[in-house]
Coordinates of C-alpha atoms and ligand atoms in Angstrom, one line a residue:
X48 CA 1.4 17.9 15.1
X49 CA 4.3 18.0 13.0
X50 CA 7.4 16.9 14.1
X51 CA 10.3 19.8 14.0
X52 CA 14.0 19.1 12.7
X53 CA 16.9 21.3 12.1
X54 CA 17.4 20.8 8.9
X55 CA 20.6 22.3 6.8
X56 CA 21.2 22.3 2.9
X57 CA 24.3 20.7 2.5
X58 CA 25.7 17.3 1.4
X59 CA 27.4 17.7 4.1
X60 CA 24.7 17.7 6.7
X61 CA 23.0 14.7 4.3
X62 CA 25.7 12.9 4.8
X63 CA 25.5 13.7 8.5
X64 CA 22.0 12.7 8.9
X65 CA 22.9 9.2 7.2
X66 CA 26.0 8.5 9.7
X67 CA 23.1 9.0 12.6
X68 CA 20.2 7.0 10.9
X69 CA 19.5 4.2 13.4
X70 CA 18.5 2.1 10.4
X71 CA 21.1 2.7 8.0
X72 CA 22.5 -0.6 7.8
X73 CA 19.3 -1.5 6.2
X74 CA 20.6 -0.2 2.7
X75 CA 22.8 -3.0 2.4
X76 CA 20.2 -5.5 2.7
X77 CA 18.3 -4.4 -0.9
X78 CA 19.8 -4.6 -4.3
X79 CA 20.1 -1.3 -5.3
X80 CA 19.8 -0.6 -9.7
X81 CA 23.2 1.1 -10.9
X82 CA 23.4 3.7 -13.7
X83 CA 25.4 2.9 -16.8
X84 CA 28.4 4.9 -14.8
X85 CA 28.5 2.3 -12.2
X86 CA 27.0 4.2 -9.7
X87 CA 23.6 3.5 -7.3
X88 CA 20.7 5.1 -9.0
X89 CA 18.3 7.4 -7.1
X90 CA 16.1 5.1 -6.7
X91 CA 12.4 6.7 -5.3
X92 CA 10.2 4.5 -6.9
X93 CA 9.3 2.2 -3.6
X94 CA 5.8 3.2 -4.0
X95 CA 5.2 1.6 -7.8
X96 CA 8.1 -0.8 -7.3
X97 CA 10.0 -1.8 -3.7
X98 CA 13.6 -2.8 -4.4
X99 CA 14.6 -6.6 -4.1
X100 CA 15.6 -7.4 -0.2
X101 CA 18.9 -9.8 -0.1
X102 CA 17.0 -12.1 1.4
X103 CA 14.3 -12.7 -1.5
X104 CA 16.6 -14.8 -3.8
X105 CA 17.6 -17.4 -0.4
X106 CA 14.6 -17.8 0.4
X107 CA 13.0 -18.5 -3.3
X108 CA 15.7 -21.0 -3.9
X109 CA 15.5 -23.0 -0.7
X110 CA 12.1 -23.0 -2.0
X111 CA 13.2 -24.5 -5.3
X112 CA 15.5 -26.5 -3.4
X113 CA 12.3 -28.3 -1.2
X114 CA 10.3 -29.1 -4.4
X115 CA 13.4 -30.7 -5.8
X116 CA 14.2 -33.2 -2.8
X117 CA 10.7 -33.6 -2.1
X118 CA 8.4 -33.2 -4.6
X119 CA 4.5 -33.6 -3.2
X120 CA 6.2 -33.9 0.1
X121 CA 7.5 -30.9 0.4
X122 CA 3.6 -29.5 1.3
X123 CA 4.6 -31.3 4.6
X124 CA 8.3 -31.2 4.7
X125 CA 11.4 -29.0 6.2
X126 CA 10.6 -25.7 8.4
X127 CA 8.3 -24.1 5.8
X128 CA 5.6 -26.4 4.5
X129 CA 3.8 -25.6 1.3
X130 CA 0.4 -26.6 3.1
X131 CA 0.5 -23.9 5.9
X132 CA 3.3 -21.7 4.1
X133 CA 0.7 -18.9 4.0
X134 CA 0.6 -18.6 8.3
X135 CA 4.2 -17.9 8.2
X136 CA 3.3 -14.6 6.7
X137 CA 0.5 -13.9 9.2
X138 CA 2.3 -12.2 12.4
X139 CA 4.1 -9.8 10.3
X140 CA 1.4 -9.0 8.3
X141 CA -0.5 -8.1 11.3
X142 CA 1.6 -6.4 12.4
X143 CA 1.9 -4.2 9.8
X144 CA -1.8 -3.3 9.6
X145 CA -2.2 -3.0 13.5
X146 CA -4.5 -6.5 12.9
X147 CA -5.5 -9.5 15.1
X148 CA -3.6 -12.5 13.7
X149 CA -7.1 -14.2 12.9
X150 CA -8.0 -10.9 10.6
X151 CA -5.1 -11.0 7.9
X152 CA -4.2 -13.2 5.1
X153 CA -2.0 -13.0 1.9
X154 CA -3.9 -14.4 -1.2
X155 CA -4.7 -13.5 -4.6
X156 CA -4.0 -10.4 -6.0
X157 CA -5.3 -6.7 -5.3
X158 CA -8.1 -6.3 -7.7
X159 CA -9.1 -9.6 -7.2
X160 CA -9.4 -9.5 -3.4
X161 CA -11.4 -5.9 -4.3
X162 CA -13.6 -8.1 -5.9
X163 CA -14.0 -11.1 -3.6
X164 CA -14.6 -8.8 -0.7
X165 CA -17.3 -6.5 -2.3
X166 CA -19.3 -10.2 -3.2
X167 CA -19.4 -10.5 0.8
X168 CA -19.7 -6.9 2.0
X169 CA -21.4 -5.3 -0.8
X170 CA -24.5 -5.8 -0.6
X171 CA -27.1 -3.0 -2.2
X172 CA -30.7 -2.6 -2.1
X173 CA -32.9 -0.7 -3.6
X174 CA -32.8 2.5 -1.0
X175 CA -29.1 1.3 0.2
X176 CA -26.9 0.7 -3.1
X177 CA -24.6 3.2 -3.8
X178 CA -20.8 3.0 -2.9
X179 CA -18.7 6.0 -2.1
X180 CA -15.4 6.3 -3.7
X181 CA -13.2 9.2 -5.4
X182 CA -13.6 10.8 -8.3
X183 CA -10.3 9.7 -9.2
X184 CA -9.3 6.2 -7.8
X185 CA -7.0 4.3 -9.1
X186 CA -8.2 3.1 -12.5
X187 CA -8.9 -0.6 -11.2
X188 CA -10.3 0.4 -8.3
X189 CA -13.0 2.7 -10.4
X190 CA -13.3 -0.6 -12.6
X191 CA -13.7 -3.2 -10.0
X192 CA -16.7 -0.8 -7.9
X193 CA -18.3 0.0 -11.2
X194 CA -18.7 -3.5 -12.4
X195 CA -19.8 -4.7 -9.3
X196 CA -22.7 -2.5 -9.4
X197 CA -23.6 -3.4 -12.6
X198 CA -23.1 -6.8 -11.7
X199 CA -25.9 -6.6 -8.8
X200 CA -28.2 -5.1 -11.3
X201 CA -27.8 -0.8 -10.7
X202 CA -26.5 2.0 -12.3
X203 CA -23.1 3.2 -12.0
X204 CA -24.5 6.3 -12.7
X205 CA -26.9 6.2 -9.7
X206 CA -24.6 3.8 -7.3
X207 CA -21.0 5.2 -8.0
X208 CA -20.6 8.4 -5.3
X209 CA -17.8 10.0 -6.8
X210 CA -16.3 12.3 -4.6
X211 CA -13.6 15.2 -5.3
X212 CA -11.4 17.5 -3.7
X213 CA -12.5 21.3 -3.4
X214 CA -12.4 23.1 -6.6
X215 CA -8.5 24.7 -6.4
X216 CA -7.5 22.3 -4.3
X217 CA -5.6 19.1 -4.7
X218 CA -6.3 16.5 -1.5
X219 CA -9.9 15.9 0.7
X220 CA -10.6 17.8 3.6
X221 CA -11.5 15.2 5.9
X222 CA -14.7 17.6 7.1
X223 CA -15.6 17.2 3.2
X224 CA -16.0 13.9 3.4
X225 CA -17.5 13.1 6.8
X226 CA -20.0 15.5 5.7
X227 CA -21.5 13.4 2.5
X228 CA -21.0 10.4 4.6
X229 CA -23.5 12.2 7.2
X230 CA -25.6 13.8 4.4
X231 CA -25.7 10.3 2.2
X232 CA -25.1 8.0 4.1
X233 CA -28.7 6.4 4.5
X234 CA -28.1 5.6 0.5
X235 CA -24.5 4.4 1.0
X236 CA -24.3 0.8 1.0
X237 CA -20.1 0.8 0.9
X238 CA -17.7 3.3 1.3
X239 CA -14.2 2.5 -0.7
X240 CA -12.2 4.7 -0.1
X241 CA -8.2 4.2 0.1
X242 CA -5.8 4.6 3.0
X243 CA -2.7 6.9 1.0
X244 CA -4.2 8.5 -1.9
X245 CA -2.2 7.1 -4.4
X246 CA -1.5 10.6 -6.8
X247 CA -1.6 13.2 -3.9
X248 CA 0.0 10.9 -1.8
X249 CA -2.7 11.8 1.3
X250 CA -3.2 9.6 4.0
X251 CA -7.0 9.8 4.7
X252 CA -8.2 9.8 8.3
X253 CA -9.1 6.1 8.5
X254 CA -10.6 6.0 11.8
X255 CA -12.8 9.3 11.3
X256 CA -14.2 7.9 8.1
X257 CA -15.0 4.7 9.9
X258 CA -16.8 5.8 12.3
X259 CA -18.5 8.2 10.5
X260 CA -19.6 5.4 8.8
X261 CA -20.9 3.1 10.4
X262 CA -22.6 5.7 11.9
X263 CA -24.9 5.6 9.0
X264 CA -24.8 2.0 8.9
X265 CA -22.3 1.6 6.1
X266 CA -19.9 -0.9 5.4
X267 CA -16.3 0.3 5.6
X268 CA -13.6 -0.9 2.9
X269 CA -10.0 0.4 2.2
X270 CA -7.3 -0.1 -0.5
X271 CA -4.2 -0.1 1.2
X272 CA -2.2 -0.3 -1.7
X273 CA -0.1 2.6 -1.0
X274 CA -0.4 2.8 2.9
X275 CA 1.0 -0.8 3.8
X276 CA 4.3 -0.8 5.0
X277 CA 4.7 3.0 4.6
X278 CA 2.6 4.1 7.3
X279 CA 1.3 3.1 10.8
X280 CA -2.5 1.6 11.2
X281 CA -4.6 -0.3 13.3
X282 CA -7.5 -1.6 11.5
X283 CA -8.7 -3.5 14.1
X284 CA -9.1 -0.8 16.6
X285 CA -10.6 1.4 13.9
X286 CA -13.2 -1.5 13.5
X287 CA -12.2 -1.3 9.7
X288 CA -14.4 -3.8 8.2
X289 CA -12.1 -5.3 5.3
X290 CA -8.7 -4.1 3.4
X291 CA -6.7 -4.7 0.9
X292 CA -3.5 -4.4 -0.5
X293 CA -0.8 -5.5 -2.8
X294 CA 3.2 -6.7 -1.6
X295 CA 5.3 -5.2 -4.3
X296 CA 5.3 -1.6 -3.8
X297 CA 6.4 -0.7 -0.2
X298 CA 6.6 -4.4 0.8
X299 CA 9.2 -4.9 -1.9
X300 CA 8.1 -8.3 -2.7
X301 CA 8.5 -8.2 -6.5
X302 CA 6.0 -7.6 -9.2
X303 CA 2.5 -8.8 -9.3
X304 CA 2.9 -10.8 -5.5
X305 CA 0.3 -12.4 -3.9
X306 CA -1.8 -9.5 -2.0
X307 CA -2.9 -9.5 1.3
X308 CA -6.6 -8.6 2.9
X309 CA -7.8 -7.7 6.1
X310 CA -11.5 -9.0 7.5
X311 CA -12.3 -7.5 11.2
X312 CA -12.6 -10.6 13.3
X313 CA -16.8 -9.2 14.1
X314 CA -17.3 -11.3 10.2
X315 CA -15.8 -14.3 10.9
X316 CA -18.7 -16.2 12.4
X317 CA -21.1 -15.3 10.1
X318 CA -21.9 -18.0 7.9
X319 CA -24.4 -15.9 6.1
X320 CA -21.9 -13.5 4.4
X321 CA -22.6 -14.3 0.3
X322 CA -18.8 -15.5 -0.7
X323 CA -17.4 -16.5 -3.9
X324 CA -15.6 -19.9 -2.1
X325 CA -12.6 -22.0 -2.6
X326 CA -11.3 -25.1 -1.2
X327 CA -8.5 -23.3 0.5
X328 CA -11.2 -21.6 2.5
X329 CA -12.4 -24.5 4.1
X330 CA -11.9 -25.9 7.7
X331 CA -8.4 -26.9 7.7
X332 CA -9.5 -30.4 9.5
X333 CA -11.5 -31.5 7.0
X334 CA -10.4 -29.6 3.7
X335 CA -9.0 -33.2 2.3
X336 CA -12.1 -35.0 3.2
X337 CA -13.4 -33.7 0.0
X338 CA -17.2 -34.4 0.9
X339 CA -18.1 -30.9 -1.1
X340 CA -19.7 -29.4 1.8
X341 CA -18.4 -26.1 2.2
X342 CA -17.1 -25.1 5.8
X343 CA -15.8 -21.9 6.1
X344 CA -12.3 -21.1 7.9
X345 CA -13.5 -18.8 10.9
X346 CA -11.0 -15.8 9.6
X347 CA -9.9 -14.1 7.0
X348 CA -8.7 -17.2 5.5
X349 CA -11.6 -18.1 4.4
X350 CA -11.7 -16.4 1.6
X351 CA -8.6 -17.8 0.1
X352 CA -9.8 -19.7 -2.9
X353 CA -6.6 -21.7 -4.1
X354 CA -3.3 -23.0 -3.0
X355 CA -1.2 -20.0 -2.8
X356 CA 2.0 -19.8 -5.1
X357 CA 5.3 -20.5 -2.9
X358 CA 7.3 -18.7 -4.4
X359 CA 5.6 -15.2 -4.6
X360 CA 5.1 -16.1 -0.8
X361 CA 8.9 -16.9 0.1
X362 CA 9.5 -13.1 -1.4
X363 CA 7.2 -11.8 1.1
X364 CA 8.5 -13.6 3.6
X365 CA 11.8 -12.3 3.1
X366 CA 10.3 -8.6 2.7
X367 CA 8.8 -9.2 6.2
X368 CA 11.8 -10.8 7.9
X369 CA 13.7 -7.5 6.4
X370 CA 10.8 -5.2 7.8
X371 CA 11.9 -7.2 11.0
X372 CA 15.3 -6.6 11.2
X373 CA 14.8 -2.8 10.5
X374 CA 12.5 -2.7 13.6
X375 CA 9.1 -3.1 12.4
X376 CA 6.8 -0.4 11.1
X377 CA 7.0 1.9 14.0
X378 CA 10.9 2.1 13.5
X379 CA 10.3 2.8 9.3
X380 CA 7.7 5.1 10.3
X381 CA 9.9 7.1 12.5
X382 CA 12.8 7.5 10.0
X383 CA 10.3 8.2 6.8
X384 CA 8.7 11.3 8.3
X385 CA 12.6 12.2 9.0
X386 CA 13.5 11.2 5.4
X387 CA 10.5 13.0 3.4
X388 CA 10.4 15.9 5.7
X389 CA 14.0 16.6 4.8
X390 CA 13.0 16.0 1.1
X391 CA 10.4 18.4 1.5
X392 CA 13.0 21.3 3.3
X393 CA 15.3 20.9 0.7
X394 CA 12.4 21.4 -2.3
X395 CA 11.3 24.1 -0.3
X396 CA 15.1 25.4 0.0
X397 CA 15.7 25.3 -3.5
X398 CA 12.6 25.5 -5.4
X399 CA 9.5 26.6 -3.7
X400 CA 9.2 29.2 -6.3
X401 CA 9.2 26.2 -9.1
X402 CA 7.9 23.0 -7.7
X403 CA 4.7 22.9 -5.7
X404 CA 4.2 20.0 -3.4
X405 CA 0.7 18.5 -3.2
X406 CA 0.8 16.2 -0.8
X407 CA -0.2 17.3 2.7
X408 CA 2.3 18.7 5.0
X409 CA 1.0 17.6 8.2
X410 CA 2.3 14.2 9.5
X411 CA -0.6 12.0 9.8
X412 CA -1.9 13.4 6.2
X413 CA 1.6 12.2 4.3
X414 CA 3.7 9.1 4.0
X415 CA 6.9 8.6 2.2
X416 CA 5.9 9.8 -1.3
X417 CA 6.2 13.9 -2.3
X418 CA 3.7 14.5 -5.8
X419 CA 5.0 17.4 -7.6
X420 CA 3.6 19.6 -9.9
X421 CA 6.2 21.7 -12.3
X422 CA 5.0 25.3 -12.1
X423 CA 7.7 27.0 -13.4
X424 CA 9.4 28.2 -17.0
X425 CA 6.4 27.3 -18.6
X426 CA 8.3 23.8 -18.7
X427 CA 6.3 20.6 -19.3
X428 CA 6.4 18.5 -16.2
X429 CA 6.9 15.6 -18.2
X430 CA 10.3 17.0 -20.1
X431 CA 11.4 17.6 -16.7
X432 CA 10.7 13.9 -15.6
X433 CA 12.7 12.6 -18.7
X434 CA 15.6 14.7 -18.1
X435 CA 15.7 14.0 -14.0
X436 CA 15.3 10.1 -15.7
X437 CA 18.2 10.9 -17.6
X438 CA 20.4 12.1 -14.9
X439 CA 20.3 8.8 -12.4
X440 CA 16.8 9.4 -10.8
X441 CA 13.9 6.7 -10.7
X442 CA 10.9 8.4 -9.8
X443 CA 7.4 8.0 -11.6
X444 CA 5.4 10.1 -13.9
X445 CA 1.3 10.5 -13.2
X446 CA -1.1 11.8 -15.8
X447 CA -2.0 14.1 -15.7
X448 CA 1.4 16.3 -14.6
X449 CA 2.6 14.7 -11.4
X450 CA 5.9 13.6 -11.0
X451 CA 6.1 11.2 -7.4
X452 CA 9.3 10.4 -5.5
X453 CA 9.3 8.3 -2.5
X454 CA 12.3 8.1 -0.4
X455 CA 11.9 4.8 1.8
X456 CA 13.1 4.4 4.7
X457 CA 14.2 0.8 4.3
X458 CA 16.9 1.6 1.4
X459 CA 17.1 5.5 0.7
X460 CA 19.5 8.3 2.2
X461 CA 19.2 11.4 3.0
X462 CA 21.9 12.0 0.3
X463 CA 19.4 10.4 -2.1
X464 CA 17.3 13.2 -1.0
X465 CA 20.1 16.2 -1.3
X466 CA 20.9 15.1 -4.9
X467 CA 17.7 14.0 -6.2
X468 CA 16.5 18.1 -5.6
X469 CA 19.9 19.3 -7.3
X470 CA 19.2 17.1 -10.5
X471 CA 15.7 18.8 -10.0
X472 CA 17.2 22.6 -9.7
X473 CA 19.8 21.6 -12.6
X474 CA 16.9 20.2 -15.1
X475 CA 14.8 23.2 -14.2
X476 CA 17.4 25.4 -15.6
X477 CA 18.1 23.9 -19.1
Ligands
PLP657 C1 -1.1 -0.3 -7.3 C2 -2.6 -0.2 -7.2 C3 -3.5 -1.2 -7.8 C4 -3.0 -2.3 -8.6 O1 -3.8 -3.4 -8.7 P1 -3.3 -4.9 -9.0 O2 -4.5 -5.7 -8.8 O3 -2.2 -5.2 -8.0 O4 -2.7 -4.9 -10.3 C5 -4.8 -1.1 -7.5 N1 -5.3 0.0 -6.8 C6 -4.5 0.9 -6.2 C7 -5.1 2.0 -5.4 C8 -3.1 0.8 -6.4 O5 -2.3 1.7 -5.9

């Protein structure tokens, strides 16, 4: 079901729908980029890049402050120990991915937890080997399944299910996909598939695909790069077996931050899960004991490998505490399908006639972000990028002619919204 606003066209009524945000203080807690006129850029870029939270430069120097007054201490000193700083992370992060506190943990980065959980829950034989993924993931993601399956000794060619929208079409159909999961699924060792689509900007039907899947006695992995902190979840109820995701785009916790990963609690016990190991996976009792006998955390902690960088953790701390004070998820959640839906009235307003919007309408098939495809003047999509660049907007360019804005909810407007489609309309018309 879609939820139904009256919508109007004018700054104005932008304006309007900004004094009644619930949430609008929130803007004042980010550092917003200025154009070379002095004033706030239209800044949509959340999804590649979140926007630095006021909070993230405190907390990094009281950081910087602890190692200075205590040096090796400070792993045991003040309110937020280096040894444990990782838990502090944990509720937030659980909540965000609708997770049991034992099943989440920030480590590493993206790719790399990819990789660390396909050693443990990929694991092909010679009828079950192949792992279903799109056509067009994300480049590492395509990278990181490939290799793997060369690295247990198959073919990419044989093991990599690629699959792809209908021809003409630009997103899944969910019935598409349960249907090669039922038809395949006796060769499908892993399904990878992600949460939001990160070029449509799709949300895929998580718990459908799930338990589709293990229907056929697959394992069940997403990428949660685009979905975390933009859209509700709740991996644990969907029996999800393991996530992952990065912090920096709608976490806003600055580039390259340590990721997070999500293992259902059901894996925990088993010792026999292969695992590429760590010391900071080990039994927290005994980890300094050093007696090389490996002794596996019983959560998703286990797979940390090293000591976690502070300071990349203090910025998601801070992103979290912000995603606090706004609420939590639920409360982003219910201003974003506000926010983009009014993007998407005034596009249609405006420009249906120019600019077609791939992403899914519906509300559980879109988050924040709105792809757009130039279809007009027999402009090139990416002349029209440059020249909304050029006017104060921060959006991002995808090959092969996608232009993707993602008003947040955290720090965008609705006037962000009105005037980001008027620089749109005005660079159409060059
Ligand atoms: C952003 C993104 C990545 C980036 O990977 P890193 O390991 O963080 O560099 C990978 N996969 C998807 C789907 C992404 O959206």
């Amino acid at each position: 079901m879609n939820q139904t606003f009256e919508f109007q066209n004018t700054l104005e009524f932008a304006k309007e729908l900004d004094q009644l945000d619930p949430i609008k203080h929130m803007r004042s807690q980010f550092h917003i980029p200025k154009q070379s006129n002095g004033d706030d850029e239209i800044y949509l870029c959340g999804n590649s890049l979140g926007l630095q939270p006021q909070k993230t430069q405190e907390y990094l120097t009281f950081e910087l402050s602890q190692w200075q007054k205590y040096g090796v201490k400070g792993h045991f000193s003040g309110d937020f120990p280096w040894m444990p700083y990782h838990e502090f992370l944990t509720e937030g992060l659980a909540n965000l991915v609708g997770a049991k506190h034992s099943e989440v943990v920030a480590m590493n980065s993206l790719t790399t937890n990819l990789h660390l959980m396909m050693v443990s829950f990929y694991r092909p034989t010679d009828t079950r080997h192949k792992i279903l993924i799109e056509d067009h993931a994300f480049p590492s993601d395509h990278y990181a399944v490939e290799s793997q399956i060369k690295f247990h000794g198959h073919n990419p060619e044989d093991s990599m299910l690629l699959i792809k929208p209908r021809e003409g079409e630009d997103t899944f159909r969910t019935e598409d996909i349960l249907k090669v999961i039922e038809d395949e699924g006796d060769s499908i060792a892993l399904i990878m598939l992600p949460g939001v689509q990160y070029y449509s900007g799709q949300v895929f039907d998580m718990a459908a695909i799930t338990q589709a899947g293990h229907e056929k006695g697959c394992v069940v992995g997403f990428d949660l790069a685009h979905a975390t902190g933009n859209i509700e979840m709740s991996l644990h109820d969907w029996d999800v077996d393991f996530a992952c995701w990065c912090h920096y785009k709608y976490l806003n916790s600055g580039a390259g931050a340590v990721a997070g990963c999500f293992v259902h609690e059901k894996h925990h016990k088993n010792k026999d899960l292969p695992r590429f190991a760590g010391w900071w996976g080990h039994n927290k009792d005994t980890r300094f004991k050093m007696d090389n006998r490996f002794d596996p955390i019983e959560s998703a902690e286990a797979w940390q490998l090293s000591n976690p960088p502070i300071l990349s953790l203090a910025a998601i701390r801070a992103s979290l505490d912000t995603v606090k004070e706004a609420g939590g998820i639920q409360a982003l959640r219910e201003k974003s399908l506000k926010l983009t839906g009014y993007l998407r009235y005034l596009l249609n307003e405006e420009l249906a006639s120019d600019v077609k919007i791939i992403t899914p309408e519906k509300d559980n098939e879109h988050g924040c972000q709105l792809s757009l495809t130039i279809d007009t003047h027999g402009l090139d999509g990416r002349l029209v990028f440059e020249r909304i660049e050029a006017a104060g907007v921060t959006g991002d360019w995808r090959y092969p002619n996608v232009i993707r804005v993602a008003p947040v909810p955290q720090y965008n407007t609705y006037e962000d919204c009105y005037r980001f489609v008027q620089i749109l309309k005005e660079s159409l018309t060059q």
